[in-house]
PDB file of C-alpha atoms in Angstrom:
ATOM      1  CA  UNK A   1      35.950 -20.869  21.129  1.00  0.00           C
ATOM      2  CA  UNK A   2      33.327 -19.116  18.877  1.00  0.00           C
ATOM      3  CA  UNK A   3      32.339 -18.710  15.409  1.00  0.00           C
ATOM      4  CA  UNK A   4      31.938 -14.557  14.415  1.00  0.00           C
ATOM      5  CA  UNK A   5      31.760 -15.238  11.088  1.00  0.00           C
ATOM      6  CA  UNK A   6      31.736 -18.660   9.744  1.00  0.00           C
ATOM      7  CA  UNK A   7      35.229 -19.079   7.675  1.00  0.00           C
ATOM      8  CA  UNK A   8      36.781 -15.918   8.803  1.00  0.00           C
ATOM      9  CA  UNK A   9      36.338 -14.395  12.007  1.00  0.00           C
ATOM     10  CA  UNK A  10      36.996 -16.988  15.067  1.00  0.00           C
ATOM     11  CA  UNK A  11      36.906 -16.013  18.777  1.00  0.00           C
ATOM     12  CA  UNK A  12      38.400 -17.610  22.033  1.00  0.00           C
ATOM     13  CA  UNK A  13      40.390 -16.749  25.004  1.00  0.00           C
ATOM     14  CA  UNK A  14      43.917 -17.794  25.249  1.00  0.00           C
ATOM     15  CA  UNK A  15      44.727 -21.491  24.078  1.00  0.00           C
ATOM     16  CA  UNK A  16      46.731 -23.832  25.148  1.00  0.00           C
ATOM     17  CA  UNK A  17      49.782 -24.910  22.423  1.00  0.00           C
ATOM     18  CA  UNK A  18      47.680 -28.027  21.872  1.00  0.00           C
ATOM     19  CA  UNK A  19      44.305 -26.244  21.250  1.00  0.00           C
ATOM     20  CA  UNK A  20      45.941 -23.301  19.285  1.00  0.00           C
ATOM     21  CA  UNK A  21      47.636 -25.873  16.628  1.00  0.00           C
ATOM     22  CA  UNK A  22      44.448 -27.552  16.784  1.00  0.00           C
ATOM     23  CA  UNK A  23      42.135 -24.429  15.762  1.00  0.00           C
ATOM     24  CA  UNK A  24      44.758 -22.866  13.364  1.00  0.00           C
ATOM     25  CA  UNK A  25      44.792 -26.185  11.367  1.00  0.00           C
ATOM     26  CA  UNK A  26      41.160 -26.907  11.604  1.00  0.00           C
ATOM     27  CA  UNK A  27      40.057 -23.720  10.330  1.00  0.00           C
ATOM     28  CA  UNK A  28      42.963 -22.624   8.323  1.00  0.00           C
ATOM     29  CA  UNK A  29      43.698 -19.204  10.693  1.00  0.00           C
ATOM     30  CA  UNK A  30      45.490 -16.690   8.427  1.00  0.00           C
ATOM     31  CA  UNK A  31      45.664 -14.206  11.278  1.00  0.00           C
ATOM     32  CA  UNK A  32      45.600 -14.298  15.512  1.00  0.00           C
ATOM     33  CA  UNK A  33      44.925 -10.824  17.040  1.00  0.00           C
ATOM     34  CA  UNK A  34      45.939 -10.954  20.464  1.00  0.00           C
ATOM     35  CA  UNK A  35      44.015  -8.044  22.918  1.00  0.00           C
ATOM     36  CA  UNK A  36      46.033  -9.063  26.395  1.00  0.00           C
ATOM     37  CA  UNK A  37      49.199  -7.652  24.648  1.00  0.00           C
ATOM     38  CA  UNK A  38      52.677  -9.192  25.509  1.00  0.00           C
ATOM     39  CA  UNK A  39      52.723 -12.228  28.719  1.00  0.00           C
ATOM     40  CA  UNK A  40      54.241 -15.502  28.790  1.00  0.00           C
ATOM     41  CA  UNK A  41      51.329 -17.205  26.781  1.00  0.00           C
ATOM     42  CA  UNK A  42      52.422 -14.362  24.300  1.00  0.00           C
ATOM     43  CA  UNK A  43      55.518 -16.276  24.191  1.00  0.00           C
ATOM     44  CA  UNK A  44      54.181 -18.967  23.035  1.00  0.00           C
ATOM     45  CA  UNK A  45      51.427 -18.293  21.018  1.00  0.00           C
ATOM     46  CA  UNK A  46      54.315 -16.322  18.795  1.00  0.00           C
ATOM     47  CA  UNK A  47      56.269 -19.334  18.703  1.00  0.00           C
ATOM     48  CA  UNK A  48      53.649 -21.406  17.041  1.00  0.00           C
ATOM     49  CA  UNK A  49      52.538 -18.976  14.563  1.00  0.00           C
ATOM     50  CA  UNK A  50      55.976 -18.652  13.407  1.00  0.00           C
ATOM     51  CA  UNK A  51      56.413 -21.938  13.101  1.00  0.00           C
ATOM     52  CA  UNK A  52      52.891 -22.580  11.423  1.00  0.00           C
ATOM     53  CA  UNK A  53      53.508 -18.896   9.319  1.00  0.00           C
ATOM     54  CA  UNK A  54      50.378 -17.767  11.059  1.00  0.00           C
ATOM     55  CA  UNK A  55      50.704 -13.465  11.721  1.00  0.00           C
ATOM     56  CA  UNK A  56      50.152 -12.219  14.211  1.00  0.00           C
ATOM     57  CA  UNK A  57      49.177  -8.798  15.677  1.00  0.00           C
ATOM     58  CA  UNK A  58      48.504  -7.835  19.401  1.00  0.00           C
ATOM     59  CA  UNK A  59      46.892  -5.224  21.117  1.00  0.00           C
ATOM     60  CA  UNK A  60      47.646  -4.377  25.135  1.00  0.00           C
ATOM     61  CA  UNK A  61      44.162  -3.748  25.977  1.00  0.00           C
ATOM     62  CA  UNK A  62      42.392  -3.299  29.772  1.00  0.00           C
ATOM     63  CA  UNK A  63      41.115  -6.650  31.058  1.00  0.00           C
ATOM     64  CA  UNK A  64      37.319  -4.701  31.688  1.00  0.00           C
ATOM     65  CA  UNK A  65      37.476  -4.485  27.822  1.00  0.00           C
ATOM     66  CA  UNK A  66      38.052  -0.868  27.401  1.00  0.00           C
ATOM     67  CA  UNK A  67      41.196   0.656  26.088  1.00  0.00           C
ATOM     68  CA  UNK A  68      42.135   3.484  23.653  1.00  0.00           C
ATOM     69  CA  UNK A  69      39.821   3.939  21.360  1.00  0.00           C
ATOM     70  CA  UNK A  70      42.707   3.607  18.392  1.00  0.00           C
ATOM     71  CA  UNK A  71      43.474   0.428  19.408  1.00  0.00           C
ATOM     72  CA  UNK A  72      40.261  -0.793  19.483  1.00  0.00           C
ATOM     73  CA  UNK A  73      39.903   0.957  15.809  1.00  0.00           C
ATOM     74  CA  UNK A  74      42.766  -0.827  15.131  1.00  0.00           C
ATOM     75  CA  UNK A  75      42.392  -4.303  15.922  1.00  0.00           C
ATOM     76  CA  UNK A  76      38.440  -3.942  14.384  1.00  0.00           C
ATOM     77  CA  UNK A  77      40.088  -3.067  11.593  1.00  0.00           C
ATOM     78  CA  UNK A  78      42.352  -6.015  11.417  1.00  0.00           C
ATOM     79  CA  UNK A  79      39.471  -8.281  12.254  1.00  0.00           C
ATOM     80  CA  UNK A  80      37.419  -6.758   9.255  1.00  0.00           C
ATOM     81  CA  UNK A  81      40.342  -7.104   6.436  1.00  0.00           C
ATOM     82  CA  UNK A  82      39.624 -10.225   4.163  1.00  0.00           C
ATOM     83  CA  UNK A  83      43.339 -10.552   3.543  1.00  0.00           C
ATOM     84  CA  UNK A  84      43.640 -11.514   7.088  1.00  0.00           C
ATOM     85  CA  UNK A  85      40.737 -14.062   7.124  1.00  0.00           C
ATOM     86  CA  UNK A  86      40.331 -16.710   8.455  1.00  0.00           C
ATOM     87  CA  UNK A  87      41.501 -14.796  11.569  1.00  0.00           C
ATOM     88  CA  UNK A  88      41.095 -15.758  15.565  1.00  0.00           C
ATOM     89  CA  UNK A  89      40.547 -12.955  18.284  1.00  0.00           C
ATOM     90  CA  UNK A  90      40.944 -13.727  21.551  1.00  0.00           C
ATOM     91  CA  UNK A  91      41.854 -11.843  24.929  1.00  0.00           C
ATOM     92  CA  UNK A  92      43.003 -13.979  28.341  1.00  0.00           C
ATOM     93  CA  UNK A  93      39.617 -15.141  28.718  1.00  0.00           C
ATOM     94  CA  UNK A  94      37.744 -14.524  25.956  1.00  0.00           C
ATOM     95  CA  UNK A  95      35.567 -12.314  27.561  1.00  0.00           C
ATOM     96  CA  UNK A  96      35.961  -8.753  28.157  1.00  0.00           C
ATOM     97  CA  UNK A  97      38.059  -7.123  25.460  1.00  0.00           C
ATOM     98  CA  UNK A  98      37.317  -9.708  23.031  1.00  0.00           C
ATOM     99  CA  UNK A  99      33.351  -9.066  23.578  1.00  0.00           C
ATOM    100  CA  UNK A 100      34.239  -5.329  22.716  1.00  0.00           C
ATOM    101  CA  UNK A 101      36.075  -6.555  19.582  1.00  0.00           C
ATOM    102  CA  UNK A 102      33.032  -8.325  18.299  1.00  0.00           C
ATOM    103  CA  UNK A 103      30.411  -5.878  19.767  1.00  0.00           C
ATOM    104  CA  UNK A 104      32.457  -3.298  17.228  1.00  0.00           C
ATOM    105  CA  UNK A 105      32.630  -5.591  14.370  1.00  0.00           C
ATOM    106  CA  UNK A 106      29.313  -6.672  14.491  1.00  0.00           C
ATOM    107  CA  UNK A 107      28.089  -3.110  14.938  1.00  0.00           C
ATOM    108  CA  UNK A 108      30.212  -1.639  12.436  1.00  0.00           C
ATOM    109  CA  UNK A 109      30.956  -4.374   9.470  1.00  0.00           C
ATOM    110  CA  UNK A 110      27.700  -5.810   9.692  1.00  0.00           C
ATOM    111  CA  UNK A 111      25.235  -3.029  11.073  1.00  0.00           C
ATOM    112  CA  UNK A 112      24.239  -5.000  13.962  1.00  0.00           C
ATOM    113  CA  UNK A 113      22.593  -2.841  16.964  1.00  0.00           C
ATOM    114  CA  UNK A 114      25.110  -3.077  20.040  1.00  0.00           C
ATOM    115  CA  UNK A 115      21.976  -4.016  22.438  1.00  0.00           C
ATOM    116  CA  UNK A 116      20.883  -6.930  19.929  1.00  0.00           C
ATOM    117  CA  UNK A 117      23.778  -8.450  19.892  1.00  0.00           C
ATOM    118  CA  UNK A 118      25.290  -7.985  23.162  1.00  0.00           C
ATOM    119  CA  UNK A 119      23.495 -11.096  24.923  1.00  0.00           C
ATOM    120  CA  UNK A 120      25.214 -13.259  22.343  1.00  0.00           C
ATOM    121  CA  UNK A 121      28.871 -12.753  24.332  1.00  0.00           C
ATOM    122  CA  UNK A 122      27.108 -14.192  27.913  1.00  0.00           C
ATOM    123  CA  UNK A 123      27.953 -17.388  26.103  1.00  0.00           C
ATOM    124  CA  UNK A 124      31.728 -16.820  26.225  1.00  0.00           C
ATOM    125  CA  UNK A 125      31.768 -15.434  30.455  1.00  0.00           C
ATOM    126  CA  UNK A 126      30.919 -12.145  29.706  1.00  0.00           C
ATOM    127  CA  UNK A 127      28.786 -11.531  32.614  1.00  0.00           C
ATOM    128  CA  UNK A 128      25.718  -9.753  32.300  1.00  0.00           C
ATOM    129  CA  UNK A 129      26.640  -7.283  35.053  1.00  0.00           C
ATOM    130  CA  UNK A 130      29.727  -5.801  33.321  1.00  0.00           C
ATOM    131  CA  UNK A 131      28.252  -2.675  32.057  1.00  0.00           C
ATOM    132  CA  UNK A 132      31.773  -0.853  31.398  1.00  0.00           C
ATOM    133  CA  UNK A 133      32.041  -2.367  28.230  1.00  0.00           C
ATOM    134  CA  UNK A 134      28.849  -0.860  27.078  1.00  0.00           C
ATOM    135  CA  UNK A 135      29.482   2.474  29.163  1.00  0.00           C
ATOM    136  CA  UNK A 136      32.852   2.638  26.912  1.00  0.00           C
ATOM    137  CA  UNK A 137      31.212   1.882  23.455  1.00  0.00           C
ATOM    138  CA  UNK A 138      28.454   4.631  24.729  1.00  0.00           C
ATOM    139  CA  UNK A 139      31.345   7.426  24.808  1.00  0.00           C
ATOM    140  CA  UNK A 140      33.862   6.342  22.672  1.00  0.00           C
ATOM    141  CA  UNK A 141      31.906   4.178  19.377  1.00  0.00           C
ATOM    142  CA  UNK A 142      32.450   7.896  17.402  1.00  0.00           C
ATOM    143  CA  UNK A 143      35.946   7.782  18.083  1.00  0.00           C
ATOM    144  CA  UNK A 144      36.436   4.672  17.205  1.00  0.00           C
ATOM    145  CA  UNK A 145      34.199   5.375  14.200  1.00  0.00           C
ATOM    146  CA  UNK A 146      36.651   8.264  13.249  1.00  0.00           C
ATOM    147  CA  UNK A 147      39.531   6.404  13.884  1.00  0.00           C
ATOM    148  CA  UNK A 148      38.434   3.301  11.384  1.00  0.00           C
ATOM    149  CA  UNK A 149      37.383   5.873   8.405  1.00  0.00           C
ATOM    150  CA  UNK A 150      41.043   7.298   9.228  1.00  0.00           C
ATOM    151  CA  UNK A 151      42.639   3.412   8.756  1.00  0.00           C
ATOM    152  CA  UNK A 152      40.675   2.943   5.894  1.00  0.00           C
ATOM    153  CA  UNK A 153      42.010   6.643   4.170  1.00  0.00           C
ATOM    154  CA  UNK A 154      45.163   5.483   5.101  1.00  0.00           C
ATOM    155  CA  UNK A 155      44.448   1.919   3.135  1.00  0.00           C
ATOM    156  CA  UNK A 156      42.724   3.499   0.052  1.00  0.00           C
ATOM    157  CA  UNK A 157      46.071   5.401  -0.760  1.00  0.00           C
ATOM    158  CA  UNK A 158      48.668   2.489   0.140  1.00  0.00           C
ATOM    159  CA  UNK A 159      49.790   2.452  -3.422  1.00  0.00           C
ATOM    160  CA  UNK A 160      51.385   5.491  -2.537  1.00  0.00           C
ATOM    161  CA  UNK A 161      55.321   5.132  -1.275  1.00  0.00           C
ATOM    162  CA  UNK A 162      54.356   6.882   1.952  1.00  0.00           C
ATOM    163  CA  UNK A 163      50.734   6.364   2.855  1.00  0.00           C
ATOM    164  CA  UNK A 164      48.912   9.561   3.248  1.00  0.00           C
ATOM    165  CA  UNK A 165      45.546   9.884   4.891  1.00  0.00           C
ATOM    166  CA  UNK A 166      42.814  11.019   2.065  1.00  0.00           C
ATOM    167  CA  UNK A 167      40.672  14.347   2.688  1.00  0.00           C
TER     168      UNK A 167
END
């Protein structure tokens, strides 16, 4: 369990029913955006945030921490609306897709370099020899750029009956 942002953006890998409770109450989680899509913790983690009213949105992403770049768009995008916060990301173990997540967030949201910041996720067993992640943010950080300014269009013009993307 991490802090991203203090008092909106929390990261972990997948908790136990005990520890989930625990971290929704204790930080008041809005939001959980799942990145190791549907399993039997799934299940479970569902269950509870029904039961505590607690959304949430998941995301089948590759265990290395790559994955379509839309998805990735999409659950930064998730991460970075306020009307989600306080809001927990997590993946299996916490490591791989969820160090993506943040690398993107922080990069994006809060104009972080990617390099700066990346050491910060060897605290949560991301292990400094898993280069793929940053191999995949080297080709694909303009898709996902493209992809986000789409998701945003898309937002801007909600009032509309239909969304439409803005030009």
């Amino acid at each position: 369990f991490g802090v991203v942002e203090t008092g909106d953006i929390y990261r972990s890998g997948q908790l136990t029913e005990r520890a989930l409770r625990k971290v929704i109450d204790e930080n008041g989680i809005k939001t959980i955006i799942a990145l190791n899509g549907p399993d039997e913790e799934g299940v479970m983690e569902q269950r509870v945030a029904n039961e505590l009213g607690v959304r949430r949105i998941t995301f089948a992403l590759a265990g290395d921490g790559t994955g379509p770049p839309a998805d990735f768009a999409a659950a930064v995008h998730a991460m970075a609306d306020e009307d989600n916060w306080p809001v927990l990301v997590h993946c299996h173990a916490g490591a791989q897709r969820t160090t993506t997540a943040v690398l993107l967030y922080r990069h994006i949201y809060q104009g972080e370099s990617i390099f700066k910041t990346y050491p910060e996720h060897f605290e949560f067993r991301h292990e400094p020899g898993d280069w793929p992640v940053l191999a995949y943010l080297a080709e694909y950080i303009d898709d996902i750029k493209l992809e986000l300014e789409r998701l945003e269009a898309v937002e801007v013009a909600s009032d509309d009956p239909e969304p439409q993307p803005v030009n």
